[in-house]
Amino acid sequence: MMKKNFIATLAIASSSFVFGQVGINTNTPQSTLEVTSSSSPTTPEGMLVPRFTVTELAAKDAAYGAAQNGILVFISSGVGSTGKTSDIKNSGFYYYDNPTSKWKIAGSSSSSTFNVTTEKTASYTALATDDYIKLNINTAGQTLTLPTTGVTVGKIIMASNIGNMPVNILPQPRNASMPINKQLAKENSGSFIYIGNGLWDWASGF
């Protein structure tokens, strides 16, 4: 029995050195891994990579580092807000980019959306995924708080206030030397651009 085990172990060890290429449905792989389609019309074919929701992948933040640079996963649902998943905005294929410690979308996203909020009549804290905020402010002292986490430099958020009272903006736009520039006026619209380090500035409307 010991002799048989030794021979089996030796065979496995030898194969790991001899076979530097792997073929599926082929005996003559032409690369490190080659998957060849079968002729069966009823067999689903392709390659499946690990699939996660954003929440599931975020829970594994500590597992990904330099050794996993370039690894590929598929996100089925969810939007990232913090940590390594903060750049995830839609479902699709993402690869891990170790230099930035972020998951980046692979190629272009066909599922990108333009997110318009429901109408807000009181103070509102914007989400990193908001693109257009509808305001109808008719009470003094209300505030629109712009996001400072999970948002990329260059992100633009547009806001439209059809109410008869202005709304305060937090954090205050960088170009806010005049009091009027610290608010979105009544019956007015404006755009804000994220410039990094928790700072926003007016893009238009001030």
PDB file of N, CA and C in Angstrom, residues 3 6 18 41 67 81 94 99 109 112 122 127 140 149 164 172 181 198 203:
ATOM      1  N   LYS A   3       3.820   1.544  -1.191  1.00  0.00           N
ATOM      2  CA  LYS A   3       4.451   1.684  -2.504  1.00  0.00           C
ATOM      3  C   LYS A   3       3.488   2.315  -3.495  1.00  0.00           C
ATOM      4  N   PHE A   6       3.145   6.010  -2.832  1.00  0.00           N
ATOM      5  CA  PHE A   6       4.337   6.726  -3.276  1.00  0.00           C
ATOM      6  C   PHE A   6       4.307   6.939  -4.784  1.00  0.00           C
ATOM      7  N   VAL A  18       5.205  18.773 -15.662  1.00  0.00           N
ATOM      8  CA  VAL A  18       5.160  18.521 -17.098  1.00  0.00           C
ATOM      9  C   VAL A  18       4.115  19.377 -17.786  1.00  0.00           C
ATOM     10  N   PRO A  41     -25.718  21.489 -28.632  1.00  0.00           N
ATOM     11  CA  PRO A  41     -26.546  22.701 -28.662  1.00  0.00           C
ATOM     12  C   PRO A  41     -27.272  22.961 -27.351  1.00  0.00           C
ATOM     13  N   ALA A  67      -1.054  40.863  -4.048  1.00  0.00           N
ATOM     14  CA  ALA A  67      -1.056  39.559  -4.720  1.00  0.00           C
ATOM     15  C   ALA A  67      -2.317  39.331  -5.542  1.00  0.00           C
ATOM     16  N   SER A  81     -19.959  52.452  -1.180  1.00  0.00           N
ATOM     17  CA  SER A  81     -19.912  53.775  -0.554  1.00  0.00           C
ATOM     18  C   SER A  81     -18.594  54.033   0.162  1.00  0.00           C
ATOM     19  N   TYR A  94     -15.792  43.633 -12.459  1.00  0.00           N
ATOM     20  CA  TYR A  94     -14.856  44.563 -11.829  1.00  0.00           C
ATOM     21  C   TYR A  94     -13.531  43.846 -11.573  1.00  0.00           C
ATOM     22  N   PRO A  99      -2.871  49.491  -6.835  1.00  0.00           N
ATOM     23  CA  PRO A  99      -2.287  50.816  -6.583  1.00  0.00           C
ATOM     24  C   PRO A  99      -3.267  51.814  -5.974  1.00  0.00           C
ATOM     25  N   SER A 109     -19.552  50.419 -18.990  1.00  0.00           N
ATOM     26  CA  SER A 109     -20.744  49.899 -18.330  1.00  0.00           C
ATOM     27  C   SER A 109     -21.969  50.194 -19.164  1.00  0.00           C
ATOM     28  N   SER A 112     -25.149  51.940 -16.886  1.00  0.00           N
ATOM     29  CA  SER A 112     -25.033  53.207 -16.184  1.00  0.00           C
ATOM     30  C   SER A 112     -26.364  53.939 -16.215  1.00  0.00           C
ATOM     31  N   ALA A 122     -37.545  69.317   2.484  1.00  0.00           N
ATOM     32  CA  ALA A 122     -36.828  69.666   3.721  1.00  0.00           C
ATOM     33  C   ALA A 122     -35.351  69.339   3.519  1.00  0.00           C
ATOM     34  N   LEU A 127     -26.781  61.501  -1.790  1.00  0.00           N
ATOM     35  CA  LEU A 127     -26.027  60.265  -1.919  1.00  0.00           C
ATOM     36  C   LEU A 127     -24.942  60.432  -2.975  1.00  0.00           C
ATOM     37  N   ALA A 140     -37.643  78.136   5.886  1.00  0.00           N
ATOM     38  CA  ALA A 140     -36.300  78.680   6.098  1.00  0.00           C
ATOM     39  C   ALA A 140     -35.422  77.703   6.879  1.00  0.00           C
ATOM     40  N   THR A 149     -17.876  61.139   0.918  1.00  0.00           N
ATOM     41  CA  THR A 149     -17.271  59.808   0.838  1.00  0.00           C
ATOM     42  C   THR A 149     -17.936  59.035  -0.289  1.00  0.00           C
ATOM     43  N   ASN A 164     -39.957  78.683  -2.611  1.00  0.00           N
ATOM     44  CA  ASN A 164     -39.825  80.132  -2.427  1.00  0.00           C
ATOM     45  C   ASN A 164     -38.841  80.504  -1.323  1.00  0.00           C
ATOM     46  N   GLN A 172     -19.735  74.008   2.527  1.00  0.00           N
ATOM     47  CA  GLN A 172     -19.842  75.227   1.734  1.00  0.00           C
ATOM     48  C   GLN A 172     -18.960  75.139   0.498  1.00  0.00           C
ATOM     49  N   ASN A 181     -23.408  82.871  -2.319  1.00  0.00           N
ATOM     50  CA  ASN A 181     -22.811  81.677  -2.909  1.00  0.00           C
ATOM     51  C   ASN A 181     -22.827  80.482  -1.970  1.00  0.00           C
ATOM     52  N   GLY A 198     -12.999  66.173   0.338  1.00  0.00           N
ATOM     53  CA  GLY A 198     -14.239  66.595   0.984  1.00  0.00           C
ATOM     54  C   GLY A 198     -14.768  67.936   0.529  1.00  0.00           C
ATOM     55  N   ALA A 203     -20.266  74.609 -10.143  1.00  0.00           N
ATOM     56  CA  ALA A 203     -19.959  74.425 -11.560  1.00  0.00           C
ATOM     57  C   ALA A 203     -20.784  75.391 -12.390  1.00  0.00           C
TER      58      ALA A 203
END
